[in-house]
XYZ file of C-alpha atoms in Angstrom:
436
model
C -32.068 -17.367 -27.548
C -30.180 -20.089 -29.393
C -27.865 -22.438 -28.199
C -24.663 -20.480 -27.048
C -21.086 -20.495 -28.519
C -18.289 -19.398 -25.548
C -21.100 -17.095 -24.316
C -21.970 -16.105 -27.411
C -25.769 -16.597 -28.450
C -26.038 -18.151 -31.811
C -28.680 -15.928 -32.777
C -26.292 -13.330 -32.516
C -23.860 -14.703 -34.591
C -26.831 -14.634 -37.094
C -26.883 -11.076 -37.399
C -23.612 -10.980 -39.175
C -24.383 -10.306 -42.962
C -22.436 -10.893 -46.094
C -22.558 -7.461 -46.316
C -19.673 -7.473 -43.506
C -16.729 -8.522 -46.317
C -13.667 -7.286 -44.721
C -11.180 -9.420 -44.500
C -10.525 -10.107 -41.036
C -14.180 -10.845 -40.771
C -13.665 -13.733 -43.254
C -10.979 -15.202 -42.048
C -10.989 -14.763 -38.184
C -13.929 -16.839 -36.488
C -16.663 -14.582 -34.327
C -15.159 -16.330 -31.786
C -12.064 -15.663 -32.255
C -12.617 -11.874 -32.372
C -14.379 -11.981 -29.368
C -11.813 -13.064 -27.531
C -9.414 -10.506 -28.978
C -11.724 -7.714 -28.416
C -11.473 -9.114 -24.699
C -8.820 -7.618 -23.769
C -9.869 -3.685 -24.843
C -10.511 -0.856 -22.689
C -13.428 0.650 -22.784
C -12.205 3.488 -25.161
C -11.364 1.037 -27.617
C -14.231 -1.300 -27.359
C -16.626 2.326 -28.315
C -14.574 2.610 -31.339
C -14.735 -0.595 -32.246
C -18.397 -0.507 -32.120
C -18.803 2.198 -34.366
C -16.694 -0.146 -37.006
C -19.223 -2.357 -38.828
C -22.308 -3.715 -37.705
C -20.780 -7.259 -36.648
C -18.195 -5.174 -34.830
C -20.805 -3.324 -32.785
C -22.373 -6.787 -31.897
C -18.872 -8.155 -30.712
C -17.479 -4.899 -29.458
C -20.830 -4.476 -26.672
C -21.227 -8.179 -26.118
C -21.527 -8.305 -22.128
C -18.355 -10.618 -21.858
C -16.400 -8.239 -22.983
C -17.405 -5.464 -20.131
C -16.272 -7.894 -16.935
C -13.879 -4.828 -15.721
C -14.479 -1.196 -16.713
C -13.052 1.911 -15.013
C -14.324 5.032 -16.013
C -11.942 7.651 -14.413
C -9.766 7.552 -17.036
C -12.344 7.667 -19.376
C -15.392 10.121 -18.290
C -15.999 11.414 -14.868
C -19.022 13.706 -15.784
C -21.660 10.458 -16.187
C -24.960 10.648 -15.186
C -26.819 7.897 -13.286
C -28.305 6.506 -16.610
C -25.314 5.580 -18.345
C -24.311 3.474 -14.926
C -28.230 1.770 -15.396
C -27.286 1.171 -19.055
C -23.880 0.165 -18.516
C -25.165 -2.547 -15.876
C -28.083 -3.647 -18.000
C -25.636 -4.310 -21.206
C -23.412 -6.125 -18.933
C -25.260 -7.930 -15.915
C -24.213 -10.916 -14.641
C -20.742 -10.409 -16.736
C -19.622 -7.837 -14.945
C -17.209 -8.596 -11.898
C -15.123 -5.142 -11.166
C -16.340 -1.891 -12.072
C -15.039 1.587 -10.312
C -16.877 5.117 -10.852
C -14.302 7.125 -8.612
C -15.094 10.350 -8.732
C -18.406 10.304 -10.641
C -20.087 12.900 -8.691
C -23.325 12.831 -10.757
C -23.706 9.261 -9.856
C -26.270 8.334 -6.870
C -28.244 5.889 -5.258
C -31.488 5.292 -7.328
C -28.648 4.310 -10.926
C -26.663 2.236 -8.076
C -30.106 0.578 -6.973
C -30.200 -0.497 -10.972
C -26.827 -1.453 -11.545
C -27.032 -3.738 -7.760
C -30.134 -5.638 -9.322
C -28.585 -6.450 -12.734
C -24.960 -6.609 -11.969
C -25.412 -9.313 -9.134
C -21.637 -11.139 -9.505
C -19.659 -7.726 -9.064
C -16.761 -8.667 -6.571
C -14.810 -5.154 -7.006
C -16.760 -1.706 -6.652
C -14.525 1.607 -6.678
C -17.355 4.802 -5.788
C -14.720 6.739 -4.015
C -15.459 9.886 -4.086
C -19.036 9.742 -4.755
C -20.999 12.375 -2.657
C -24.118 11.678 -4.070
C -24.667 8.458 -2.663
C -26.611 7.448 0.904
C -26.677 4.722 2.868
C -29.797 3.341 0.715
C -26.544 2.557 -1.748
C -25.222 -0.118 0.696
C -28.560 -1.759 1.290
C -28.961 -2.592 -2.354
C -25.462 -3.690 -1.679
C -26.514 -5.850 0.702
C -29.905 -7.183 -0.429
C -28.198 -8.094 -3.802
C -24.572 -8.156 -4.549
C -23.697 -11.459 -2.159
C -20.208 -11.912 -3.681
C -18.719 -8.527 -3.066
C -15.302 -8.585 -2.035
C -13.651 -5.198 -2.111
C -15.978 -1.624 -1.676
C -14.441 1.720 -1.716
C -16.726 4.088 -0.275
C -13.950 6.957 0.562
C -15.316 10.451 1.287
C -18.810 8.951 0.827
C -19.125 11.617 3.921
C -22.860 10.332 3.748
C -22.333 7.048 5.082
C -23.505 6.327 8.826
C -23.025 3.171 10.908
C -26.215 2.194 8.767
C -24.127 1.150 5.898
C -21.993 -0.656 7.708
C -24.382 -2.858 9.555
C -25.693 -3.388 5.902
C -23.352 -4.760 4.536
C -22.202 -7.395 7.457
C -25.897 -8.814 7.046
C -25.676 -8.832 3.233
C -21.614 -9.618 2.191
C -20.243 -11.530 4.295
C -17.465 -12.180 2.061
C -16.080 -8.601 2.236
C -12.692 -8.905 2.106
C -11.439 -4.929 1.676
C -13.222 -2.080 2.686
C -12.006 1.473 2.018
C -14.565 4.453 4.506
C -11.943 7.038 4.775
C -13.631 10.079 5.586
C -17.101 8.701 6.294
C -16.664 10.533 9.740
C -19.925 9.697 11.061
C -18.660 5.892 11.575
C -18.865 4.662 15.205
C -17.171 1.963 17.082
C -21.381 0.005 16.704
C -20.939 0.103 12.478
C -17.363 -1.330 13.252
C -18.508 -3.949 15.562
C -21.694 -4.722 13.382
C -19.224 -5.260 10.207
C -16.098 -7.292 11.842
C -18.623 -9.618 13.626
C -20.194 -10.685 10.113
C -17.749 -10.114 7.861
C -14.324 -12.409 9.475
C -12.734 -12.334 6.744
C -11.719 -8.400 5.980
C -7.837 -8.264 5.005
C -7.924 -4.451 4.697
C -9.368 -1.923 6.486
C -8.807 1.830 5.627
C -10.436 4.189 8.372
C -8.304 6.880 7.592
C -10.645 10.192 9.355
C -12.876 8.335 10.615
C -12.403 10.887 13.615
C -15.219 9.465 15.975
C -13.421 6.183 16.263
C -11.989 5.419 19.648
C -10.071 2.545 21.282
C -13.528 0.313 21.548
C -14.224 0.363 17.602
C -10.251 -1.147 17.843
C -10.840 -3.881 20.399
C -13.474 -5.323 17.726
C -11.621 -5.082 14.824
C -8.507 -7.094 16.837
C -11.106 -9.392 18.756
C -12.693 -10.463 15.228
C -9.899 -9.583 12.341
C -7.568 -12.537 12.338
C -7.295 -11.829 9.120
C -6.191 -8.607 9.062
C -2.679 -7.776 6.323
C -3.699 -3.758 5.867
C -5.016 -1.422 8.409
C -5.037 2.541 8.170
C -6.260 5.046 11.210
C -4.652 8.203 9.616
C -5.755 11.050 11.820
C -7.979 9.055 14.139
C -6.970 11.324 16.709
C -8.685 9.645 19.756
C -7.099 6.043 19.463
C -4.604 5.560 22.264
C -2.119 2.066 23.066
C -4.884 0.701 24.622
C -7.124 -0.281 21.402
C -3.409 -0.585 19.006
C -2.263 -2.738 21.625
C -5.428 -4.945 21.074
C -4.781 -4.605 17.179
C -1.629 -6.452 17.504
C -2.278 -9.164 19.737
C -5.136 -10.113 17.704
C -4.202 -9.246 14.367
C -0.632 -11.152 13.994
C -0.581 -11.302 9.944
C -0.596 -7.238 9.909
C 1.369 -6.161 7.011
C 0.440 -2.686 7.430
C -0.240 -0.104 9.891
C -0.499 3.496 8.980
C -1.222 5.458 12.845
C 0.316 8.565 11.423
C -1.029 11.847 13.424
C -2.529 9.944 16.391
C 0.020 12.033 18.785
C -1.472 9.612 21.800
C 0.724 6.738 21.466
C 3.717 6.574 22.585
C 6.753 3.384 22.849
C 4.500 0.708 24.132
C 2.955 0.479 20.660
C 6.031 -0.191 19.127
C 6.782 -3.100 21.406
C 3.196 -4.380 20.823
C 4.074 -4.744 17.329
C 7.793 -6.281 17.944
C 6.040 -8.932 19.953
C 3.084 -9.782 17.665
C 3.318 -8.650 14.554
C 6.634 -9.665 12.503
C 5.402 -9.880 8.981
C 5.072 -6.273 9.124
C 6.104 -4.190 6.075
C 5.014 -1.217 6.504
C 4.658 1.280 9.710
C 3.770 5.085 9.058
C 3.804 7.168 12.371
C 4.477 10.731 10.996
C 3.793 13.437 13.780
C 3.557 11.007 16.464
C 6.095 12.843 18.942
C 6.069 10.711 21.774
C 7.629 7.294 19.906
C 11.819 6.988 21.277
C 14.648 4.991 19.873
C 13.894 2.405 22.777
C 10.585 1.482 21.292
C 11.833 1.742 17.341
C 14.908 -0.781 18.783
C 12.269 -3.287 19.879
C 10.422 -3.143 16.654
C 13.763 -3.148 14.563
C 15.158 -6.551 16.450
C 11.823 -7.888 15.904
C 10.116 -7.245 12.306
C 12.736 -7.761 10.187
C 10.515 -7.499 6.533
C 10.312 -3.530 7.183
C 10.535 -2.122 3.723
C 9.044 1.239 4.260
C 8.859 3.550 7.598
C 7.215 7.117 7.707
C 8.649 8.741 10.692
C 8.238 12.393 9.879
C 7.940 14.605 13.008
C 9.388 11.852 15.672
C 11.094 14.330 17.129
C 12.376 12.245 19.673
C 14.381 9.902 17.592
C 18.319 10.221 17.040
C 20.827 8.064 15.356
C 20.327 5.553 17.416
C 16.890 4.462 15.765
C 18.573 4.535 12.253
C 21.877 1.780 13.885
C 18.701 -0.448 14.999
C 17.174 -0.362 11.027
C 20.914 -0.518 9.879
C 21.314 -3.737 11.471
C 18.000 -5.311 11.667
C 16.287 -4.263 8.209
C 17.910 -5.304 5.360
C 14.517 -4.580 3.176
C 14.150 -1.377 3.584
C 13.412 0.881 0.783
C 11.786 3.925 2.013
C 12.398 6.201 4.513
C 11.220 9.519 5.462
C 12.953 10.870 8.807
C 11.553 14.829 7.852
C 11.470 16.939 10.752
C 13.479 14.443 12.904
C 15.945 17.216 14.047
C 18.383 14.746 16.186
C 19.681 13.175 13.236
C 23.082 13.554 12.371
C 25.468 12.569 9.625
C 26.562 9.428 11.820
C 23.374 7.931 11.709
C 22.763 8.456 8.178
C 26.565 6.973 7.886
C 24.877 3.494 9.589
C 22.190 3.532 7.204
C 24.815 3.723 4.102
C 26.812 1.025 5.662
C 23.860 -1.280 6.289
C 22.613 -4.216 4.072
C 19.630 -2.470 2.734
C 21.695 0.480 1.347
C 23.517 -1.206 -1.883
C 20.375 -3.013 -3.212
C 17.133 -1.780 -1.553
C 17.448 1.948 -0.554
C 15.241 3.630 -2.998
C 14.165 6.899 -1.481
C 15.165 8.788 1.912
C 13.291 12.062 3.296
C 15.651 14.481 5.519
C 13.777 17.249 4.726
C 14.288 20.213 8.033
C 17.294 17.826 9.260
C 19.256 20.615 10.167
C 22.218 19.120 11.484
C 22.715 16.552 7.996
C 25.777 18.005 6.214
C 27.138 16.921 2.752
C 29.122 14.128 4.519
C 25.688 12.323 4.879
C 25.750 12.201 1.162
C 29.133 11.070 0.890
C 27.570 8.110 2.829
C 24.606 7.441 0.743
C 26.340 7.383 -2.900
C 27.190 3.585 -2.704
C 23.078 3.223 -2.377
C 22.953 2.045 -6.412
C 18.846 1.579 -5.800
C 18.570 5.277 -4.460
C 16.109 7.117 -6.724
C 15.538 10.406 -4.508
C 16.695 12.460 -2.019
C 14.415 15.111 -0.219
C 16.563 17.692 1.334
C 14.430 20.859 1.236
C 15.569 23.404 4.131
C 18.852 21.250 5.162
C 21.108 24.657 5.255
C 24.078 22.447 5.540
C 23.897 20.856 2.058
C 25.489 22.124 -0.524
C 24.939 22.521 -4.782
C 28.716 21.083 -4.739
C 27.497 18.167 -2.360
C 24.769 17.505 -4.580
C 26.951 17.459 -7.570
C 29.524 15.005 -6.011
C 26.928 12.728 -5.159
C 25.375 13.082 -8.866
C 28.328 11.699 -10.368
C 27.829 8.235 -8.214
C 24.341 8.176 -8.747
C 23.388 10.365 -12.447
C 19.736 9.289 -12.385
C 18.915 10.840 -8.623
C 16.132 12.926 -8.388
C 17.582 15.377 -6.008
C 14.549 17.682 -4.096
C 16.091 20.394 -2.432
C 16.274 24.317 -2.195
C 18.928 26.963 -1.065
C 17.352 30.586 0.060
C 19.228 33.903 -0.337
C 20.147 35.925 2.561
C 18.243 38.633 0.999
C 15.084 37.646 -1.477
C 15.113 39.408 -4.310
C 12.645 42.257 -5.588
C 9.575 40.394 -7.167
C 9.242 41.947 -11.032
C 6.169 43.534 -12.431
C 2.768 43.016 -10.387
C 1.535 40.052 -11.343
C 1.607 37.601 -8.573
C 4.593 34.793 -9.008
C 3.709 31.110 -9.298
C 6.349 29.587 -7.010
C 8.601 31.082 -3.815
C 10.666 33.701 -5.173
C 13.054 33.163 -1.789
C 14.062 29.946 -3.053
C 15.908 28.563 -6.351
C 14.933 25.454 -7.158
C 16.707 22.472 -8.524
């Protein structure tokens, strides 16, 4: 290979002809095209190549394939076009996602890990085909791997995990959602050797229990992002642990893990006050005494997911009111104490004029229209959910329309009596309900 011009062999800069005598071919430099052809997708770069020769030269040069996502593009790949796309690109290539190529496995992943040795960003969410054997290739050659999405991988054992702690320790985001053979071991096996994760998404990862917790909190300082969606046997005893060791969390999503109750919420009051986002949706047990600690005490909430917290009245949405002045989203669905008063706080507060972008009061049944006579000076609010809130009304809605025009309004209004369905043919949508 000859000497190189901005990673450009000369020799292939050779192969241009005068043959090639468009005009932006004689005036741009190779160079120069190059970098333009940069910043294509990967749709564009294939049509380039089919062009001219010297555009096919440019258009496949490795540089040019540091970041390619292929669900946009084709989700039906086989294996070989990953071990072709890794040997045109190798060391080049830094981020690369094949979510939701199914045909994809381990042997075209054992290719691409040996050529493609820089990648920092891999996306395989969602591909079934691969094994644990993908994460040791992982491991015994991709060193600088930062971010690995292996959701509903539902093949992936504590193996992979333990891989990957002895192989990148620079793992900085790690997505297993739905591996649900993960154990509190792979967890310990990963946070010991990899100190520096920032996000952690276990989301049904249902054998986890409050041990797997106690090592993510004794080893994460780290930690900004953290999801245990439906990790049903986690109690305050390992969240507890989360927060005390764990004080940059950003992010907790617990929703559906009905064991916790208040002392969570003061756990995160106390120790955790960068925190943006909480999602606790069907945790009954949580009270307005342990949303008021959290309210007083984590002032950068901008969104909270309390569907089904039964247990809350108005007096949880005074505490935001006051406390939260960046809040944007909040879903109180299901949360049957709520009345118009609190929702009267929340309109009142500092976060409704500029921040308030989207509230949930789906099944609120005792919100009236007054609640939106409270919420039309919200300029920021961009929807409403309302669906089964028998106390709203179309005129309501309208009134509130002309304060707000853009609102996407989600609601629905059943007839005492549905009406007859028409011919046989089974109706696409509730025929009980008429929908805005």
């Amino acid at each position: 290979m000859g000497k190189e011009v901005n990673g450009v062999s000369r020799s292939r800069f050779e192969m241009f002809t005068n043959s090639d005598e468009a005009v932006i071919n004689k005036k741009l430099p190779k160079e120069l095209l190059l970098r333009i052809f940069s910043f294509l997708d990967v749709v564009t770069l294939c049509r380039c190549a089919q062009v001219s020769r010297s555009w096919n030269v440019l258009a496949l040069d490795g540089s040019n394939w540091q970041r390619i996502d292929l669900f946009d593009f084709q989700r039906d790949i086989e294996g070989r076009v990953v071990e072709n796309i890794s040997k045109r690109c190798g060391g080049f290539l830094r981020k690369l996602s094949l979510r939701g190529c199914l045909g994809v496995g381990d042997s075209a992943l054992r290719t691409f890990s040996q050529n493609c040795r820089n990648i920092e960003v891999l996306n395989l969410n969602g591909c079934t085909k691969i094994t644990d054997s993908t994460c040791n290739s992982l491991s015994k050659f991709c060193p600088k791997l930062k971010h690995l999405d292996l959701a509903s991988c539902t093949s992936i054992t504590n193996l992979s995990l333990k891989a990957l702690s002895e192989g990148c320790p620079l793992l900085e985001q790690l997505n297993i959602s739905w591996c649900d053979q993960v154990t509190k071991d792979g967890i310990q096996a990963l946070v010991r050797s990899c100190p520096g994760l920032k996000c952690l998404f276990l989301k049904g990862c249902t054998q986890l229990e409050d041990e797997a917790l106690k090592h993510i909190g004794a080893h994460c300082p780290e930690l900004v992002t953290l999801n245990l969606q439906t990790c049903s046997q986690i109690t305050d005893e390992g969240l507890i642990t989360i927060c005390r060791g764990c004080h940059r969390l950003q992010s907790l999503c617990v929703s559906g893990c009905g064991n916790i109750t208040d002392a969570i919420l003061h756990a995160l009051g106390q120790n955790c006050p960068r925190l943006r986002i909480l999602e606790v949706a069907r945790c009954s047990q949580l009270t307005d005494v342990g949303f008021t600690t959290l309210a007083r005490n984590c002032h950068e909430l901008e969104k909270m997911d309390l569907e089904e917290c039964v247990q809350i009245t108005d007096g949880t949405l005074i505490q935001l009111s006051i406390h939260c002045p960046r809040l944007q989203v909040l879903s109180l669905s299901h949360c049957e104490l709520i009345t118009d008063d609190g929702i009267r706080h929340l309109g009142s507060g500092p976060c409704a004029h500029d921040r308030l972008e989207v509230i949930e009061l789906d099944n609120c049944p005792l919100i009236t229209d007054a609640s939106l006579e409270h919420l039309k000076s919200c300029h920021s609010l961009d929807r409403i959910e309302l669906y089964d809130c028998q106390q709203i009304t179309r005129a309501g809605i309208k009134r509130l329309r002309t304060h707000l025009p853009n609102i996407k309004v989600h609601a629905y209004f059943a007839p005492v009596t549905p009406p007859p369905s028409v011919g046989g043919s089974r109706q696409r949508f509730c025929r009980c309900c008429v929908l805005l």
